[in-house]
């Protein structure tokens, strides 16, 4: 079986571990760097198509490559359409709320300058870049002065605004790889109070899987805040996040790949990090 990785970073821990599992099981893993000058997107009618591709990149070139491969009949996880939809946080919120998901109310503005020129938000808000990308803007704003300073720094940035929901100060980071759900608590970067130790994790499996159904995703992340009355609120969804430090994630991803190709995932061994070769001391 041939598995394609659409990524400029095949050494990413999740991808690298998954590639080891698949290679050890006798499958071929190929890397397609969308940032390269020579990609299949420029030669859409040449070369064999892999059995399945993992789309671990969200750049325009990566999405273009994924679309070409899909037109040629390839299975891409996640699809180019689903990945593209999650790049626009305003559209993401509309789709989620229309499907009945508990997603934070989200309002779009053409630029931060437009937002700052309008009526001052009532109470704290969270300002985010409208278009999800690496190092995008996610900032809590508590008053008009903070908003004006932010607009001076990023005047032309298209943004969305979400009401800041009083919560316990800990973000719930949830990841799905196929049917498996992983979870962790992380101190919120938006919290300004010291609220002590994280509360015990809650079972959000049904909510996470519902997100996957709505957005037709196989590998994705869901960011949730738990309001003080206990109601979960989704504040963001990400296509193919890193899922770093989660035991069992590489095995789950390898099993998902095999399942997508009609193979038996039970044949996979557990992942064991390989020892790095040592360098002999210089004489």
mmCIF file of C-alpha atoms in Angstrom:
data_model
loop_
_atom_site.group_PDB
_atom_site.id
_atom_site.type_symbol
_atom_site.label_atom_id
_atom_site.label_comp_id
_atom_site.label_asym_id
_atom_site.label_seq_id
_atom_site.Cartn_x
_atom_site.Cartn_y
_atom_site.Cartn_z
ATOM 1 C CA UNK A 1 0.000 0.000 0.000
ATOM 2 C CA UNK A 2 1.187 3.534 -0.789
ATOM 3 C CA UNK A 3 0.563 6.378 1.664
ATOM 4 C CA UNK A 4 1.260 10.010 0.748
ATOM 5 C CA UNK A 5 2.064 12.711 3.310
ATOM 6 C CA UNK A 6 1.228 16.214 2.088
ATOM 7 C CA UNK A 7 3.437 18.260 4.365
ATOM 8 C CA UNK A 8 6.624 20.338 4.422
ATOM 9 C CA UNK A 9 7.431 18.712 7.796
ATOM 10 C CA UNK A 10 7.556 14.911 7.544
ATOM 11 C CA UNK A 11 9.600 14.990 10.768
ATOM 12 C CA UNK A 12 6.576 16.202 12.734
ATOM 13 C CA UNK A 13 6.353 13.780 15.708
ATOM 14 C CA UNK A 14 2.886 12.457 14.855
ATOM 15 C CA UNK A 15 3.649 11.961 11.159
ATOM 16 C CA UNK A 16 7.116 10.530 11.762
ATOM 17 C CA UNK A 17 5.835 7.977 14.270
ATOM 18 C CA UNK A 18 2.940 7.020 12.016
ATOM 19 C CA UNK A 19 5.309 6.586 9.075
ATOM 20 C CA UNK A 20 7.460 4.214 11.166
ATOM 21 C CA UNK A 21 4.414 2.094 12.024
ATOM 22 C CA UNK A 22 3.260 1.898 8.417
ATOM 23 C CA UNK A 23 6.741 1.229 7.034
ATOM 24 C CA UNK A 24 7.394 -1.508 9.581
ATOM 25 C CA UNK A 25 4.098 -3.099 8.522
ATOM 26 C CA UNK A 26 5.345 -3.246 4.924
ATOM 27 C CA UNK A 27 3.673 -0.169 3.462
ATOM 28 C CA UNK A 28 5.344 2.574 1.401
ATOM 29 C CA UNK A 29 5.231 6.135 2.733
ATOM 30 C CA UNK A 30 5.862 8.995 0.286
ATOM 31 C CA UNK A 31 6.320 12.667 1.139
ATOM 32 C CA UNK A 32 4.827 15.431 -1.021
ATOM 33 C CA UNK A 33 6.176 18.815 0.038
ATOM 34 C CA UNK A 34 3.686 21.451 -1.201
ATOM 35 C CA UNK A 35 6.291 24.177 -0.773
ATOM 36 C CA UNK A 36 8.557 22.500 -3.331
ATOM 37 C CA UNK A 37 8.801 23.937 -6.835
ATOM 38 C CA UNK A 38 7.865 20.549 -8.296
ATOM 39 C CA UNK A 39 4.629 19.091 -6.971
ATOM 40 C CA UNK A 40 1.948 16.913 -8.485
ATOM 41 C CA UNK A 41 -0.292 19.991 -8.613
ATOM 42 C CA UNK A 42 1.855 21.175 -11.514
ATOM 43 C CA UNK A 43 1.772 17.784 -13.251
ATOM 44 C CA UNK A 44 -1.785 16.559 -12.525
ATOM 45 C CA UNK A 45 -1.866 13.778 -15.131
ATOM 46 C CA UNK A 46 1.445 12.063 -14.373
ATOM 47 C CA UNK A 47 2.637 9.562 -11.820
ATOM 48 C CA UNK A 48 0.744 6.943 -9.833
ATOM 49 C CA UNK A 49 -1.721 7.990 -7.156
ATOM 50 C CA UNK A 50 -1.218 6.685 -3.624
ATOM 51 C CA UNK A 51 -3.942 4.694 -1.880
ATOM 52 C CA UNK A 52 -4.506 7.476 0.642
ATOM 53 C CA UNK A 53 -3.033 10.891 1.462
ATOM 54 C CA UNK A 54 -2.752 12.706 4.788
ATOM 55 C CA UNK A 55 -3.190 16.458 4.331
ATOM 56 C CA UNK A 56 -1.043 17.926 7.127
ATOM 57 C CA UNK A 57 -0.721 21.406 5.609
ATOM 58 C CA UNK A 58 -3.156 24.259 5.025
ATOM 59 C CA UNK A 59 -1.304 26.513 2.601
ATOM 60 C CA UNK A 60 -2.857 27.395 -0.782
ATOM 61 C CA UNK A 61 -0.315 25.146 -2.548
ATOM 62 C CA UNK A 62 -1.120 22.209 -0.267
ATOM 63 C CA UNK A 63 -4.852 22.623 -0.802
ATOM 64 C CA UNK A 64 -4.359 22.914 -4.561
ATOM 65 C CA UNK A 65 -2.335 19.712 -4.571
ATOM 66 C CA UNK A 66 -4.999 17.923 -2.539
ATOM 67 C CA UNK A 67 -7.737 19.029 -4.954
ATOM 68 C CA UNK A 68 -5.778 17.750 -7.945
ATOM 69 C CA UNK A 69 -5.235 14.397 -6.264
ATOM 70 C CA UNK A 70 -8.921 14.162 -5.381
ATOM 71 C CA UNK A 71 -9.886 14.844 -8.993
ATOM 72 C CA UNK A 72 -7.627 11.937 -9.940
ATOM 73 C CA UNK A 73 -9.575 9.685 -7.583
ATOM 74 C CA UNK A 74 -7.318 9.758 -4.520
ATOM 75 C CA UNK A 75 -8.627 9.591 -0.950
ATOM 76 C CA UNK A 76 -7.373 12.596 1.039
ATOM 77 C CA UNK A 77 -7.707 12.862 4.841
ATOM 78 C CA UNK A 78 -8.991 15.450 5.594
ATOM 79 C CA UNK A 79 -10.511 16.469 2.276
ATOM 80 C CA UNK A 80 -9.454 19.730 0.650
ATOM 81 C CA UNK A 81 -13.028 21.039 1.002
ATOM 82 C CA UNK A 82 -13.250 20.342 4.744
ATOM 83 C CA UNK A 83 -9.796 21.774 5.386
ATOM 84 C CA UNK A 84 -10.611 24.921 3.410
ATOM 85 C CA UNK A 85 -13.892 25.453 5.260
ATOM 86 C CA UNK A 86 -12.085 25.533 8.610
ATOM 87 C CA UNK A 87 -9.700 28.210 7.369
ATOM 88 C CA UNK A 88 -12.476 30.810 7.638
ATOM 89 C CA UNK A 89 -13.579 31.205 11.253
ATOM 90 C CA UNK A 90 -16.718 33.144 10.316
ATOM 91 C CA UNK A 91 -17.917 30.399 7.978
ATOM 92 C CA UNK A 92 -16.874 27.758 10.526
ATOM 93 C CA UNK A 93 -19.031 29.387 13.184
ATOM 94 C CA UNK A 94 -22.044 29.701 10.868
ATOM 95 C CA UNK A 95 -21.861 26.022 9.865
ATOM 96 C CA UNK A 96 -21.406 24.879 13.463
ATOM 97 C CA UNK A 97 -24.248 26.934 14.895
ATOM 98 C CA UNK A 98 -26.570 25.996 12.023
ATOM 99 C CA UNK A 99 -25.918 22.340 12.879
ATOM 100 C CA UNK A 100 -26.811 22.921 16.508
ATOM 101 C CA UNK A 101 -23.289 22.736 17.887
ATOM 102 C CA UNK A 102 -22.577 24.867 20.996
ATOM 103 C CA UNK A 103 -20.238 27.254 19.204
ATOM 104 C CA UNK A 104 -19.358 30.693 20.562
ATOM 105 C CA UNK A 105 -21.219 33.603 18.964
ATOM 106 C CA UNK A 106 -18.866 34.943 16.312
ATOM 107 C CA UNK A 107 -19.038 38.267 14.446
ATOM 108 C CA UNK A 108 -16.821 39.102 11.456
ATOM 109 C CA UNK A 109 -15.237 42.466 10.631
ATOM 110 C CA UNK A 110 -13.425 43.400 7.435
ATOM 111 C CA UNK A 111 -10.460 44.798 9.372
ATOM 112 C CA UNK A 112 -9.401 45.577 12.917
ATOM 113 C CA UNK A 113 -9.610 49.249 11.983
ATOM 114 C CA UNK A 114 -13.315 48.801 11.230
ATOM 115 C CA UNK A 115 -13.868 47.021 14.536
ATOM 116 C CA UNK A 116 -12.067 49.727 16.530
ATOM 117 C CA UNK A 117 -14.014 52.492 14.767
ATOM 118 C CA UNK A 118 -17.386 51.056 15.788
ATOM 119 C CA UNK A 119 -19.160 50.862 19.137
ATOM 120 C CA UNK A 120 -16.962 49.615 21.957
ATOM 121 C CA UNK A 121 -17.576 45.959 22.840
ATOM 122 C CA UNK A 122 -19.574 45.428 26.010
ATOM 123 C CA UNK A 123 -17.174 43.666 28.317
ATOM 124 C CA UNK A 124 -14.186 41.478 27.464
ATOM 125 C CA UNK A 125 -14.050 39.913 23.989
ATOM 126 C CA UNK A 126 -11.680 37.609 22.132
ATOM 127 C CA UNK A 127 -10.370 38.952 18.822
ATOM 128 C CA UNK A 128 -9.080 36.389 16.330
ATOM 129 C CA UNK A 129 -7.769 36.497 12.790
ATOM 130 C CA UNK A 130 -10.646 35.544 10.536
ATOM 131 C CA UNK A 131 -8.390 33.238 8.537
ATOM 132 C CA UNK A 132 -6.847 30.438 10.574
ATOM 133 C CA UNK A 133 -3.107 30.040 9.985
ATOM 134 C CA UNK A 134 0.145 29.625 11.835
ATOM 135 C CA UNK A 135 0.863 32.525 14.223
ATOM 136 C CA UNK A 136 -2.539 34.094 13.660
ATOM 137 C CA UNK A 137 -4.094 36.592 16.040
ATOM 138 C CA UNK A 138 -5.910 35.371 19.169
ATOM 139 C CA UNK A 139 -6.122 38.147 21.774
ATOM 140 C CA UNK A 140 -8.368 38.996 24.719
ATOM 141 C CA UNK A 141 -9.441 42.650 24.709
ATOM 142 C CA UNK A 142 -10.953 44.117 27.874
ATOM 143 C CA UNK A 143 -11.487 47.784 26.987
ATOM 144 C CA UNK A 144 -11.501 50.304 24.087
ATOM 145 C CA UNK A 145 -7.913 51.387 24.762
ATOM 146 C CA UNK A 146 -6.628 47.840 24.302
ATOM 147 C CA UNK A 147 -8.671 47.504 21.125
ATOM 148 C CA UNK A 148 -7.250 50.734 19.684
ATOM 149 C CA UNK A 149 -3.693 49.605 20.403
ATOM 150 C CA UNK A 150 -4.372 46.267 18.734
ATOM 151 C CA UNK A 151 -5.816 48.015 15.669
ATOM 152 C CA UNK A 152 -2.739 50.223 15.419
ATOM 153 C CA UNK A 153 -0.547 47.095 15.333
ATOM 154 C CA UNK A 154 -2.703 45.161 12.816
ATOM 155 C CA UNK A 155 -4.871 47.748 11.024
ATOM 156 C CA UNK A 156 -5.700 45.661 7.938
ATOM 157 C CA UNK A 157 -6.193 42.263 9.601
ATOM 158 C CA UNK A 158 -9.630 40.710 8.914
ATOM 159 C CA UNK A 159 -10.945 39.489 12.265
ATOM 160 C CA UNK A 160 -13.773 37.796 14.086
ATOM 161 C CA UNK A 161 -14.917 38.667 17.577
ATOM 162 C CA UNK A 162 -16.199 36.233 20.187
ATOM 163 C CA UNK A 163 -17.606 37.194 23.559
ATOM 164 C CA UNK A 164 -15.231 36.235 26.362
ATOM 165 C CA UNK A 165 -17.092 33.615 28.378
ATOM 166 C CA UNK A 166 -16.316 33.522 32.124
ATOM 167 C CA UNK A 167 -14.801 30.110 32.739
ATOM 168 C CA UNK A 168 -12.460 28.171 34.977
ATOM 169 C CA UNK A 169 -9.337 29.490 33.201
ATOM 170 C CA UNK A 170 -8.434 26.137 31.654
ATOM 171 C CA UNK A 171 -8.911 25.311 27.974
ATOM 172 C CA UNK A 172 -10.011 21.849 26.999
ATOM 173 C CA UNK A 173 -7.933 20.650 24.052
ATOM 174 C CA UNK A 174 -9.691 17.788 22.312
ATOM 175 C CA UNK A 175 -8.386 15.812 19.357
ATOM 176 C CA UNK A 176 -9.981 13.136 17.212
ATOM 177 C CA UNK A 177 -8.058 10.631 15.112
ATOM 178 C CA UNK A 178 -10.671 8.510 13.437
ATOM 179 C CA UNK A 179 -13.010 7.318 16.191
ATOM 180 C CA UNK A 180 -10.442 7.822 18.946
ATOM 181 C CA UNK A 181 -10.659 10.971 21.058
ATOM 182 C CA UNK A 182 -7.762 12.409 23.074
ATOM 183 C CA UNK A 183 -8.020 15.203 25.634
ATOM 184 C CA UNK A 184 -5.820 17.531 27.684
ATOM 185 C CA UNK A 185 -6.223 20.606 29.882
ATOM 186 C CA UNK A 186 -4.076 23.647 29.192
ATOM 187 C CA UNK A 187 -3.921 26.937 31.037
ATOM 188 C CA UNK A 188 -5.751 29.444 28.880
ATOM 189 C CA UNK A 189 -3.504 32.082 27.338
ATOM 190 C CA UNK A 190 -6.450 34.480 27.684
ATOM 191 C CA UNK A 191 -6.890 34.044 31.441
ATOM 192 C CA UNK A 192 -5.716 36.933 33.595
ATOM 193 C CA UNK A 193 -6.395 35.410 36.989
ATOM 194 C CA UNK A 194 -4.690 32.577 38.842
ATOM 195 C CA UNK A 195 -7.451 30.027 39.329
ATOM 196 C CA UNK A 196 -5.360 27.181 40.688
ATOM 197 C CA UNK A 197 -5.061 23.597 39.497
ATOM 198 C CA UNK A 198 -6.941 22.265 36.467
ATOM 199 C CA UNK A 199 -10.284 20.581 37.117
ATOM 200 C CA UNK A 200 -10.673 16.891 36.274
ATOM 201 C CA UNK A 201 -11.248 16.130 32.566
ATOM 202 C CA UNK A 202 -14.788 15.662 31.321
ATOM 203 C CA UNK A 203 -16.014 13.213 28.701
ATOM 204 C CA UNK A 204 -16.629 15.217 25.514
ATOM 205 C CA UNK A 205 -16.525 12.231 23.148
ATOM 206 C CA UNK A 206 -20.035 12.691 21.779
ATOM 207 C CA UNK A 207 -19.471 16.407 21.169
ATOM 208 C CA UNK A 208 -16.144 15.820 19.394
ATOM 209 C CA UNK A 209 -17.567 13.110 17.154
ATOM 210 C CA UNK A 210 -20.523 15.320 16.271
ATOM 211 C CA UNK A 211 -18.062 17.993 15.106
ATOM 212 C CA UNK A 212 -16.416 15.424 12.847
ATOM 213 C CA UNK A 213 -19.777 14.474 11.346
ATOM 214 C CA UNK A 214 -20.797 18.076 10.683
ATOM 215 C CA UNK A 215 -17.520 19.052 9.015
ATOM 216 C CA UNK A 216 -16.695 15.656 7.417
ATOM 217 C CA UNK A 217 -13.371 15.410 9.263
ATOM 218 C CA UNK A 218 -11.235 12.416 10.199
ATOM 219 C CA UNK A 219 -8.317 14.106 12.013
ATOM 220 C CA UNK A 220 -9.154 17.345 13.824
ATOM 221 C CA UNK A 221 -8.975 19.371 17.004
ATOM 222 C CA UNK A 222 -11.746 21.045 18.984
ATOM 223 C CA UNK A 223 -11.030 23.843 21.472
ATOM 224 C CA UNK A 224 -13.613 24.061 24.246
ATOM 225 C CA UNK A 225 -14.076 26.325 27.241
ATOM 226 C CA UNK A 226 -16.219 25.131 30.105
ATOM 227 C CA UNK A 227 -18.478 27.932 31.254
ATOM 228 C CA UNK A 228 -18.803 28.233 35.017
ATOM 229 C CA UNK A 229 -22.279 26.699 34.953
ATOM 230 C CA UNK A 230 -20.752 23.656 33.264
ATOM 231 C CA UNK A 231 -21.976 24.156 29.695
ATOM 232 C CA UNK A 232 -19.221 23.438 27.125
ATOM 233 C CA UNK A 233 -18.677 26.046 24.431
ATOM 234 C CA UNK A 234 -16.642 25.422 21.269
ATOM 235 C CA UNK A 235 -14.380 28.344 20.387
ATOM 236 C CA UNK A 236 -12.328 26.872 17.518
ATOM 237 C CA UNK A 237 -11.930 23.801 15.292
ATOM 238 C CA UNK A 238 -8.689 22.832 13.534
ATOM 239 C CA UNK A 239 -8.031 20.456 10.670
ATOM 240 C CA UNK A 240 -5.206 17.958 11.313
ATOM 241 C CA UNK A 241 -3.582 19.432 14.435
ATOM 242 C CA UNK A 242 -0.354 18.107 15.912
ATOM 243 C CA UNK A 243 -1.869 15.936 18.688
ATOM 244 C CA UNK A 244 1.493 16.155 20.423
ATOM 245 C CA UNK A 245 2.282 14.104 23.484
ATOM 246 C CA UNK A 246 -0.824 11.912 23.294
ATOM 247 C CA UNK A 247 -0.010 8.241 23.827
ATOM 248 C CA UNK A 248 -1.682 6.113 21.177
ATOM 249 C CA UNK A 249 -2.133 8.898 18.613
ATOM 250 C CA UNK A 250 0.349 7.455 16.052
ATOM 251 C CA UNK A 251 -1.296 4.034 16.318
ATOM 252 C CA UNK A 252 -4.729 5.631 15.869
ATOM 253 C CA UNK A 253 -3.569 7.524 12.778
ATOM 254 C CA UNK A 254 -1.944 4.454 11.233
ATOM 255 C CA UNK A 255 -5.113 2.459 11.927
ATOM 256 C CA UNK A 256 -7.197 5.204 10.293
ATOM 257 C CA UNK A 257 -5.005 5.040 7.177
ATOM 258 C CA UNK A 258 -5.345 1.276 6.948
ATOM 259 C CA UNK A 259 -9.079 1.434 7.543
ATOM 260 C CA UNK A 260 -9.447 4.021 4.755
ATOM 261 C CA UNK A 261 -7.799 1.521 2.421
ATOM 262 C CA UNK A 262 -9.805 -1.469 3.646
ATOM 263 C CA UNK A 263 -6.837 -2.979 5.470
ATOM 264 C CA UNK A 264 -6.853 -4.631 8.892
ATOM 265 C CA UNK A 265 -5.489 -2.177 11.510
ATOM 266 C CA UNK A 266 -5.117 -4.980 14.067
ATOM 267 C CA UNK A 267 -1.891 -6.061 12.345
ATOM 268 C CA UNK A 268 -0.047 -2.921 13.485
ATOM 269 C CA UNK A 269 2.434 -3.144 16.367
ATOM 270 C CA UNK A 270 2.523 -0.499 19.082
ATOM 271 C CA UNK A 271 4.840 2.421 18.298
ATOM 272 C CA UNK A 272 8.196 2.397 20.063
ATOM 273 C CA UNK A 273 10.574 5.333 19.587
ATOM 274 C CA UNK A 274 13.754 4.223 17.899
ATOM 275 C CA UNK A 275 17.038 4.780 19.650
ATOM 276 C CA UNK A 276 19.155 7.508 18.110
ATOM 277 C CA UNK A 277 22.650 6.505 16.973
ATOM 278 C CA UNK A 278 25.385 7.795 19.244
ATOM 279 C CA UNK A 279 28.396 9.701 18.045
ATOM 280 C CA UNK A 280 31.729 8.297 19.275
ATOM 281 C CA UNK A 281 33.857 10.630 21.313
ATOM 282 C CA UNK A 282 36.674 12.306 19.454
ATOM 283 C CA UNK A 283 40.105 10.975 20.305
#
